[in-house]
mmCIF file of C-alpha atoms in Angstrom:
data_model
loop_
_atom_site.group_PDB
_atom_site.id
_atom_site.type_symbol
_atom_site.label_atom_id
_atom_site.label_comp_id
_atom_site.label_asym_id
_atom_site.label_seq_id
_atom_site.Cartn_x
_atom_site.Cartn_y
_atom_site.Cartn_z
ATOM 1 C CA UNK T 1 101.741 88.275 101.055
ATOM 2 C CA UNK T 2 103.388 91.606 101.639
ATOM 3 C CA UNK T 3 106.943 90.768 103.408
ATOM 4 C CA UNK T 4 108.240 93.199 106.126
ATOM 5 C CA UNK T 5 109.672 95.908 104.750
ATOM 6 C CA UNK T 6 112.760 98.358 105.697
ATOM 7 C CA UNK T 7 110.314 100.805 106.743
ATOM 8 C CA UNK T 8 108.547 98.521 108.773
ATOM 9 C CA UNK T 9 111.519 97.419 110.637
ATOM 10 C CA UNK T 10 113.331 100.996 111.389
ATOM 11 C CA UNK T 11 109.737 101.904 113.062
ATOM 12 C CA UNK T 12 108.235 99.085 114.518
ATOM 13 C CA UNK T 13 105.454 99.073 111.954
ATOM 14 C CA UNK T 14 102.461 97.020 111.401
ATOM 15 C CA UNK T 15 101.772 98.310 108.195
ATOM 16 C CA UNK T 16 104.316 100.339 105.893
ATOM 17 C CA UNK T 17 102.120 103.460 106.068
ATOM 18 C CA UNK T 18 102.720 107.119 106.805
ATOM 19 C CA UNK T 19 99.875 109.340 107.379
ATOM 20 C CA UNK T 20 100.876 112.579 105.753
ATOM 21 C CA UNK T 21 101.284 115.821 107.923
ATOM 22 C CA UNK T 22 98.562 117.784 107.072
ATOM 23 C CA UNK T 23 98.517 120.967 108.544
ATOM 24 C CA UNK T 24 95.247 121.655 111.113
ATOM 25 C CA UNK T 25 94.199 117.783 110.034
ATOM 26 C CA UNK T 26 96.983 115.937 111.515
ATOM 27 C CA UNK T 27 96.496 116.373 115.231
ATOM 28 C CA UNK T 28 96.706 114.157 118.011
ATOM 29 C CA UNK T 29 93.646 112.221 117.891
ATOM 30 C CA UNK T 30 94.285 111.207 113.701
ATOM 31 C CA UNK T 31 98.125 110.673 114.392
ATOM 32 C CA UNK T 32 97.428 108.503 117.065
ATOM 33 C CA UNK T 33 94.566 106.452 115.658
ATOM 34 C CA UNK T 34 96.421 105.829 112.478
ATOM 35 C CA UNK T 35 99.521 104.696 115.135
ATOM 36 C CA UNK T 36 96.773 102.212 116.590
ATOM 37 C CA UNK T 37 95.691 100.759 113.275
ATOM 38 C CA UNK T 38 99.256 99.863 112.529
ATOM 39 C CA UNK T 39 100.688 102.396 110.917
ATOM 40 C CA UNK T 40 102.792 106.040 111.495
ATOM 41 C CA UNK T 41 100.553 108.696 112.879
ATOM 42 C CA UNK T 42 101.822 111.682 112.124
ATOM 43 C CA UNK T 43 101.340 115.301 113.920
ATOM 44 C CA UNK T 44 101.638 118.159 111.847
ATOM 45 C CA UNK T 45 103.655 121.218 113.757
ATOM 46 C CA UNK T 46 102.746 123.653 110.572
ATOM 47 C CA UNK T 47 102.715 127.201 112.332
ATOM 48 C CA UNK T 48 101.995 125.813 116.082
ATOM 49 C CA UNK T 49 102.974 127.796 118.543
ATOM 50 C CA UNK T 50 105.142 125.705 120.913
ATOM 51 C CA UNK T 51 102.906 125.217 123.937
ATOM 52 C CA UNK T 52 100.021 124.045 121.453
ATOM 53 C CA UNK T 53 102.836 121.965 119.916
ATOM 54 C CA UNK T 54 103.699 120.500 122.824
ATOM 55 C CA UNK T 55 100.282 119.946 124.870
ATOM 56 C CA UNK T 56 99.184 118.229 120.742
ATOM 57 C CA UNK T 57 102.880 115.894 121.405
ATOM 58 C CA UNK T 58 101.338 114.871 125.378
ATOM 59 C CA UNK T 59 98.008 114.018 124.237
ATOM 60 C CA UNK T 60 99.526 111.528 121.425
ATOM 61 C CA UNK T 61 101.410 110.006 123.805
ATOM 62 C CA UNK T 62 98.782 109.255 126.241
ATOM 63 C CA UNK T 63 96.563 107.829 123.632
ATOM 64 C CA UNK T 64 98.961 105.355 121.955
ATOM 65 C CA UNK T 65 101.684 103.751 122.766
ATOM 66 C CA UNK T 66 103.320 103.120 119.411
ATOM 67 C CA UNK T 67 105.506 105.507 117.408
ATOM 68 C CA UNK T 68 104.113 108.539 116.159
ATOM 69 C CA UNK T 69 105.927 111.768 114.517
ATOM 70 C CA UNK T 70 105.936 114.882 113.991
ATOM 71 C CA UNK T 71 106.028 116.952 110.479
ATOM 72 C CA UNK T 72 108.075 119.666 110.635
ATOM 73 C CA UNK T 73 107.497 122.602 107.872
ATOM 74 C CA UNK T 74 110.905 124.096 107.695
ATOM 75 C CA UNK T 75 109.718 127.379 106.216
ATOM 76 C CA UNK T 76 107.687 128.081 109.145
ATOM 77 C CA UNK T 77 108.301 130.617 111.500
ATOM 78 C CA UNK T 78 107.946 127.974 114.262
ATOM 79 C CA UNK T 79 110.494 125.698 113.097
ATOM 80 C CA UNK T 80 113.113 126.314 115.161
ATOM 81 C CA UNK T 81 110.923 126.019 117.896
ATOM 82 C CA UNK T 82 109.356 123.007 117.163
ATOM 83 C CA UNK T 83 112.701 121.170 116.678
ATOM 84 C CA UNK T 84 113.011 121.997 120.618
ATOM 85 C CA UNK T 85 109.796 120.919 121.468
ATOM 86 C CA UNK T 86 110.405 117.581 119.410
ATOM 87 C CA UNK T 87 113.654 117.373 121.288
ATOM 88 C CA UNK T 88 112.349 118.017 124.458
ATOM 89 C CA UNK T 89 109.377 115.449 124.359
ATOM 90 C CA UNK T 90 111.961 113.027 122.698
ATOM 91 C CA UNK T 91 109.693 112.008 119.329
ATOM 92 C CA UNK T 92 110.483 109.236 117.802
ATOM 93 C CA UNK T 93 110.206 109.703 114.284
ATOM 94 C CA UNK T 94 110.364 113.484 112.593
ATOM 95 C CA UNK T 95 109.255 114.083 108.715
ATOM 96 C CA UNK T 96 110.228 117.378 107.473
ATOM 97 C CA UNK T 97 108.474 119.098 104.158
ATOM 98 C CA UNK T 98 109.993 122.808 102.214
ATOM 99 C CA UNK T 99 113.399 123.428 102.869
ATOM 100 C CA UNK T 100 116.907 121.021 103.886
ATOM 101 C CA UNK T 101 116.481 119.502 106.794
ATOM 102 C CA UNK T 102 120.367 119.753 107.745
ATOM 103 C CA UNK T 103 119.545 121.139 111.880
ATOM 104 C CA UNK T 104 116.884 119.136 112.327
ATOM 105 C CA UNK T 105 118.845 116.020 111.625
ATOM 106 C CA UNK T 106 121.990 117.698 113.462
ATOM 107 C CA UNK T 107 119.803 118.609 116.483
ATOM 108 C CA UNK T 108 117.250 115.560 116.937
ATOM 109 C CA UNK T 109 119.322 112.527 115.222
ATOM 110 C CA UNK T 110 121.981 112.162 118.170
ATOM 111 C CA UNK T 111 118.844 111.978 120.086
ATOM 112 C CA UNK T 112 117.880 108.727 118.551
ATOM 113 C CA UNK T 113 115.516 110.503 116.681
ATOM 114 C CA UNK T 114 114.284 108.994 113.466
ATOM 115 C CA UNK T 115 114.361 111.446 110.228
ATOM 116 C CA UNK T 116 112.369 111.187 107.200
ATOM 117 C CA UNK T 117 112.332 114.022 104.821
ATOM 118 C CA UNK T 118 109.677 114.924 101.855
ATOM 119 C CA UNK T 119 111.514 115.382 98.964
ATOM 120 C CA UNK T 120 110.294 116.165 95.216
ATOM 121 C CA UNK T 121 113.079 115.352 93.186
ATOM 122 C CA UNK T 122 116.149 113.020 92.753
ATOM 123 C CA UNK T 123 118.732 115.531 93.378
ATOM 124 C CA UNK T 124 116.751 116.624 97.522
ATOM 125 C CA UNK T 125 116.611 112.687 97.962
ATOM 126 C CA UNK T 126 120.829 112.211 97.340
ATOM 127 C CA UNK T 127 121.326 115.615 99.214
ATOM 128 C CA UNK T 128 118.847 114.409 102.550
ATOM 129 C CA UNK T 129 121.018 111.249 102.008
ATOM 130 C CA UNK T 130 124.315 112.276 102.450
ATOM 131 C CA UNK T 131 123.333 114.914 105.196
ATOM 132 C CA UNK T 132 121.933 111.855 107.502
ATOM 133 C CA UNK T 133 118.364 111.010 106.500
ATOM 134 C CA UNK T 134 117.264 107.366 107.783
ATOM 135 C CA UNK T 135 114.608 107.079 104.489
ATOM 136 C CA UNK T 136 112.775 109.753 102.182
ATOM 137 C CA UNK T 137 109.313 110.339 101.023
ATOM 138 C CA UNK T 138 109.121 110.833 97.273
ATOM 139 C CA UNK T 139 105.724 112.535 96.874
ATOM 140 C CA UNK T 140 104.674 113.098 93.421
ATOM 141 C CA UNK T 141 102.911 116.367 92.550
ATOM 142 C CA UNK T 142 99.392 114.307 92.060
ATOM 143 C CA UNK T 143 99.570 115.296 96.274
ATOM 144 C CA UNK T 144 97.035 117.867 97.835
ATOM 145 C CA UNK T 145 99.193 121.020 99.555
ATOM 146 C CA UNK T 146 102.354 122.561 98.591
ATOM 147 C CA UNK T 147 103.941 119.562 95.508
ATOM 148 C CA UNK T 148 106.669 119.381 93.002
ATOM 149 C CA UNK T 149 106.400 118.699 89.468
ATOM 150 C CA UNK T 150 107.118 115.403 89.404
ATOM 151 C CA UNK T 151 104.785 112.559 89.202
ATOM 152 C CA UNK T 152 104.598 109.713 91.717
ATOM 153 C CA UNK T 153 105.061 107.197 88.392
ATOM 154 C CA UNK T 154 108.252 108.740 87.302
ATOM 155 C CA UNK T 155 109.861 110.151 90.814
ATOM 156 C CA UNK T 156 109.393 107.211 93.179
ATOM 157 C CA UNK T 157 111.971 104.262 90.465
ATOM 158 C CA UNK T 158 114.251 107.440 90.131
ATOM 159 C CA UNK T 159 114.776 108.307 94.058
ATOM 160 C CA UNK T 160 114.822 104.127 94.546
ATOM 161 C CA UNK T 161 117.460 103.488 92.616
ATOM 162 C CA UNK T 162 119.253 106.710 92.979
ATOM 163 C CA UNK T 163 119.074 106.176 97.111
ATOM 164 C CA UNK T 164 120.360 103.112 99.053
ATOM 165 C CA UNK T 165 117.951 104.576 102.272
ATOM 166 C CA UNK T 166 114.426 103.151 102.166
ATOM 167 C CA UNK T 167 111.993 105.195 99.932
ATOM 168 C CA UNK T 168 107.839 105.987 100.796
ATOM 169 C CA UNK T 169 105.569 106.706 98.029
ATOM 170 C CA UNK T 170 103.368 109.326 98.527
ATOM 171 C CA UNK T 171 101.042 111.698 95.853
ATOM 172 C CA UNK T 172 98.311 110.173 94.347
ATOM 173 C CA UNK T 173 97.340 106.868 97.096
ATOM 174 C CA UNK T 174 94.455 106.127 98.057
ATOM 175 C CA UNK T 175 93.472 102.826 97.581
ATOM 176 C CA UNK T 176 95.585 98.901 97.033
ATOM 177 C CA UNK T 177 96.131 100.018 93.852
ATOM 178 C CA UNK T 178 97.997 102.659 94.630
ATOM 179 C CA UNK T 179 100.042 100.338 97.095
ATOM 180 C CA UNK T 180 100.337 97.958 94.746
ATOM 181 C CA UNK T 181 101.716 100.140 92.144
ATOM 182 C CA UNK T 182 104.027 102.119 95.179
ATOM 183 C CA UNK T 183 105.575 98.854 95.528
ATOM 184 C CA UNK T 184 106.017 98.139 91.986
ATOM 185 C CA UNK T 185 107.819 101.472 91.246
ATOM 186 C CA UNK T 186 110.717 100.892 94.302
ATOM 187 C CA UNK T 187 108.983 102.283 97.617
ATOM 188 C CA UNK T 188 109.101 100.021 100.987
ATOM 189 C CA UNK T 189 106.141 102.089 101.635
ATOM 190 C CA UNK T 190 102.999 104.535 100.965
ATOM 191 C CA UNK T 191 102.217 108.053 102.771
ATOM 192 C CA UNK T 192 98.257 108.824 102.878
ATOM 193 C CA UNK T 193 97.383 111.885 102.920
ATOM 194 C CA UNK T 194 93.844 113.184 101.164
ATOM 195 C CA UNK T 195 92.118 109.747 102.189
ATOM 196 C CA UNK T 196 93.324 110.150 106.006
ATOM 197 C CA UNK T 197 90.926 113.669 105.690
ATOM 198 C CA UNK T 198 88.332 111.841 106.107
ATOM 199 C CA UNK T 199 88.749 109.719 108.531
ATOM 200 C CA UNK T 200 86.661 109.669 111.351
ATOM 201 C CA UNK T 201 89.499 110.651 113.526
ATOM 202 C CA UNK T 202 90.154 113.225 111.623
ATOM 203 C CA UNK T 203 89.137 117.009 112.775
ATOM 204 C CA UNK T 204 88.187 118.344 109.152
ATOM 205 C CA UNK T 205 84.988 120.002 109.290
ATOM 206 C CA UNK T 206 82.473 118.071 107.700
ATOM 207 C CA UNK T 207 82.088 120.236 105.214
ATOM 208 C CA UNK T 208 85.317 119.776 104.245
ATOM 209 C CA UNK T 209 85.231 116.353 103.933
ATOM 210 C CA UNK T 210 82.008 116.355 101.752
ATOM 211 C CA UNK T 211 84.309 118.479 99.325
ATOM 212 C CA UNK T 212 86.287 115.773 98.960
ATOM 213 C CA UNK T 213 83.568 112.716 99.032
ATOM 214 C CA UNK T 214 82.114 114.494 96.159
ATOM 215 C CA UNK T 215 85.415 115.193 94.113
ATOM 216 C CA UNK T 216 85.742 113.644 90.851
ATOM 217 C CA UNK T 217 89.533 113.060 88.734
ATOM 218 C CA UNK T 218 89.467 116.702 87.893
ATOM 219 C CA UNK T 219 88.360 118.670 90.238
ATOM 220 C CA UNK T 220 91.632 119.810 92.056
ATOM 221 C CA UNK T 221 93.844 122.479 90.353
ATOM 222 C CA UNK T 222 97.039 124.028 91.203
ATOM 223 C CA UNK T 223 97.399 127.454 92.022
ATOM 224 C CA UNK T 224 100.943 129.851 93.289
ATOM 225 C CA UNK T 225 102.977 128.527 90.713
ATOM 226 C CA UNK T 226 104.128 132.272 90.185
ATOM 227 C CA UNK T 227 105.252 132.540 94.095
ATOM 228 C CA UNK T 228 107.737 129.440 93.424
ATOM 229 C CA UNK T 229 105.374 127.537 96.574
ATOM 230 C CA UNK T 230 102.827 125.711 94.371
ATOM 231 C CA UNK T 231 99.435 124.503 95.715
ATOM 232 C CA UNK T 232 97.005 122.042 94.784
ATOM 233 C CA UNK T 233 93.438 122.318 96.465
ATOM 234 C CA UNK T 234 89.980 121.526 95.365
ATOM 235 C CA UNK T 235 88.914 124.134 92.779
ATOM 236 C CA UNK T 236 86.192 126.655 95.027
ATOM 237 C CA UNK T 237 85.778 130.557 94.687
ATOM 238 C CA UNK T 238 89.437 130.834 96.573
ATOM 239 C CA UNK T 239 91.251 129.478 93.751
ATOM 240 C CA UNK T 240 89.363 131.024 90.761
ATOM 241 C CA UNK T 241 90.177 134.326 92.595
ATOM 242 C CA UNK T 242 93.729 133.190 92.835
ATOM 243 C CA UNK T 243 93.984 132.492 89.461
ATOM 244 C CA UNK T 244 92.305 135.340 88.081
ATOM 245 C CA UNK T 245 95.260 137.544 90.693
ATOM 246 C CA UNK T 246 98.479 135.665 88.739
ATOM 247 C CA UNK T 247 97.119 135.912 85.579
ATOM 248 C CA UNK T 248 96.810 139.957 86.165
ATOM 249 C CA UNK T 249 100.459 139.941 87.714
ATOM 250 C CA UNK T 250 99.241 141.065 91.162
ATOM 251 C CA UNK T 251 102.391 141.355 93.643
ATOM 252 C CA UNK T 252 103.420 137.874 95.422
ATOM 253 C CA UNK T 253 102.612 140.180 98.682
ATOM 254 C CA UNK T 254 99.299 140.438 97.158
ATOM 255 C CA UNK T 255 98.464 136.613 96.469
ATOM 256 C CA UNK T 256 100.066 135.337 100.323
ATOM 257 C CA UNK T 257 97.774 137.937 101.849
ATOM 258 C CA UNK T 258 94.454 136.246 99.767
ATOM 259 C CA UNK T 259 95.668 132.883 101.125
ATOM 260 C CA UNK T 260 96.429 133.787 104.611
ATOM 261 C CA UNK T 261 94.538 131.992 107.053
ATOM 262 C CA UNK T 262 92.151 130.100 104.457
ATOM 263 C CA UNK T 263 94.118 126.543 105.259
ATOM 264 C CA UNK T 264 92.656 126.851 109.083
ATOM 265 C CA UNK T 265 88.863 128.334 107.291
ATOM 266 C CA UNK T 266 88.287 125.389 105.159
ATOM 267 C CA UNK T 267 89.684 122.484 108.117
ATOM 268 C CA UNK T 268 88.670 124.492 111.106
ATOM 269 C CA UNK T 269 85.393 126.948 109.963
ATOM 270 C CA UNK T 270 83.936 124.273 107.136
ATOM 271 C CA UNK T 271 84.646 127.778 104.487
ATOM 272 C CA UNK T 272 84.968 125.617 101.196
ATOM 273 C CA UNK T 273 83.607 128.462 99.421
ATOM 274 C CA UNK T 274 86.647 130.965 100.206
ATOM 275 C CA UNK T 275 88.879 128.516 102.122
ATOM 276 C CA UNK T 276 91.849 126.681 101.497
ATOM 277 C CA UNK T 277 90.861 122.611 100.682
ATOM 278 C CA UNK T 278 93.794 121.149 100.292
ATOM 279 C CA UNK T 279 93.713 117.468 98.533
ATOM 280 C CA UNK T 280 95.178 115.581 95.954
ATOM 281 C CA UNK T 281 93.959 114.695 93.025
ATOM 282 C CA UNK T 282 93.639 110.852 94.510
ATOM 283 C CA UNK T 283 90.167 113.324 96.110
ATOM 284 C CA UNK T 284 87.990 111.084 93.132
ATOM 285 C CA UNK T 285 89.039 107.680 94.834
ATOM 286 C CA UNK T 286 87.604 108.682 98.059
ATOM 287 C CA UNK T 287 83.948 107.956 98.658
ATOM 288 C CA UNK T 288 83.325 107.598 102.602
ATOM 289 C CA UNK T 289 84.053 108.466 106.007
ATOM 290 C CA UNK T 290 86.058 105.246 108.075
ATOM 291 C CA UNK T 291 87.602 105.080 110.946
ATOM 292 C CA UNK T 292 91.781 105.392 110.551
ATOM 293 C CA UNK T 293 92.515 101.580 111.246
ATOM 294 C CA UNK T 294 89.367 100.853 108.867
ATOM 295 C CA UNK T 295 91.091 102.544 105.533
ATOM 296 C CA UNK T 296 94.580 100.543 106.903
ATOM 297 C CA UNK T 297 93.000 97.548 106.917
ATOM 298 C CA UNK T 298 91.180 97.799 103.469
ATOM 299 C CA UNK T 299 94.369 99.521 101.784
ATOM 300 C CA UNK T 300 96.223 96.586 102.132
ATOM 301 C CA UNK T 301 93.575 93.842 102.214
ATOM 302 C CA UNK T 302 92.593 95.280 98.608
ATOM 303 C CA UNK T 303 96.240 95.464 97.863
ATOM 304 C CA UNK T 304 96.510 91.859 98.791
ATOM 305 C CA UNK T 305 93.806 90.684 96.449
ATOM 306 C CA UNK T 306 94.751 92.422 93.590
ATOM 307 C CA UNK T 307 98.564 91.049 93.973
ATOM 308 C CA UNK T 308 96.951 87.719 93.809
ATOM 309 C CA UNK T 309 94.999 88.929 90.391
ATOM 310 C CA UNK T 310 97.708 89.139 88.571
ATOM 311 C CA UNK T 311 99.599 86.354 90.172
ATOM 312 C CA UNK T 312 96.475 84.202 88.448
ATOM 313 C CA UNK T 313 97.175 86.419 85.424
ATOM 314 C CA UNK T 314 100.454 85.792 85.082
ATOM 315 C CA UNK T 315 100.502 82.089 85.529
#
């Protein structure tokens, strides 16, 4: 029912969707699973050193042999060198997420490289346009991790019809509903984030992925909005603690030393008492562990249905 989209063409797609680039969730074994069932794996580079990078980059490629890419966090320390290592391994596809992604698309696209920025607002989208950008994500601030203040419902029309590249939706899917309603707004396709957590591919400590099994619409909140680098994670001790620090005025020195190193406790230690659990609020919507090509399938086998709902409804 779906026809092939722009997205789907430019990568050699199965199915129009991104898995997001999670930092220490989005390694080789999820990126290339999700690359299997049909859709863009995606390695995140986060703070990597480069070897890790790189040996994370080999092991992708000798477990799929469909395109894969890599998320590259441009206000990491490691960004320049992950551009190289990208380069070097000659990726396919690059996302990029917090800052303008002007030398990675001056350094990787005359490689053939394929560059798809994260961008929260209309005004990043027309920039990452005009700078080179093949298609954007628009992710709405319902997404787990560092978000905008847009939602998905109002950014994703905007960037489609302020763009002529395609657009993804992202922030807030998790089921065919939120395909379904992706499509609607403008996008040629979804990004996954929260729901890829708990995959069985995916190397979140159990723990962590119980967090989110157990989730309900409001248990997420939003914390950092006083550093400018907003974050939304499950609400635990962490955040409370974080929140209690802002509202006191504590230094922004004070509040990046309390997060420091609580991303890699929650994914990597199972600490979702004191760690970092990242997840959008799309967290209530998720209620099991499946293999990666399992939640492809029934995304857009649900989304399927329910476009044929209200083609009865309409009728």
């Amino acid at each position: 029912m779906f026809k092939k989209t722009r997205i789907q063409e430019l990568l050699g797609l199965e199915y129009p969707i991104f898995q997001g680039g999670m930092a220490w969730v989005a390694n080789a074994d999820l990126a290339a699973a999700v690359s299997n069932g049909g859709g863009l794996g995606v390695i995140a580079a986060g703070n990597m050193p480069p070897e890790l990078l790189d040996r994370e980059i080999k092991r992708a490629k000798s477990m799929t042999d469909r395109p894969f890419a890599v998320n590259i966090m441009l206000m990491s320390p490691t960004a320049e060198a992950a551009i190289e290592v990208v380069a070097e391994n000659r990726v396919p596809v690059v996302t990029t997420g917090a800052g303008s992604p002007g030398k990675v698309i001056e350094r990787l696209k005359p490689l053939g490289t394929i560059i798809i920025p994260v961008i929260a607002s209309v005004a990043h989208a027309k920039r990452v346009e005009k700078q080179g950008a093949d298609a954007v994500v628009a992710e709405g601030t319902e997404a787990g991790g560092h978000i905008g203040e847009l939602t998905t419902m109002v950014l994703v029309p905007q960037v489609a019809d302020a763009v002529s590249i395609p657009v993804v939706a992202a922030g807030g899917i998790a089921d065919g509903r939120g395909v379904v309603a992706a499509f609607a707004l403008g996008a040629e396709g979804v990004q996954v984030g929260t729901r890829f957590v708990c995959a069985v591919e995916s190397p979140a400590h159990e723990a962590y992925k119980r967090m989110i099994i157990e989730a309900t619409d409001r248990s997420t909140v939003v914390t950092g909005r006083t550093t400018g680098h907003p974050v939304r994670c499950i609400k635990n001790k962490l955040t409370r603690r974080f929140e209690e620090m802002e509202a006191a005025g504590v230094s922004l020195e004070e509040l990046e030393a309390l997060g420091a190193g609580k991303l890699r406790a929650a994914v990597t230690d199972g600490d979702v008492e004191w760690g970092s659990v990242m997840a959008g609020q799309s967290a209530g919507l998720v209620k099991k562990v499946q293999p990666a090509a399992e939640i492809i399938k029934e995304l857009f086998s649900d989304a399927e249905r329910i476009l044929r709902g209200l083609e009865n409804r309409l009728e």
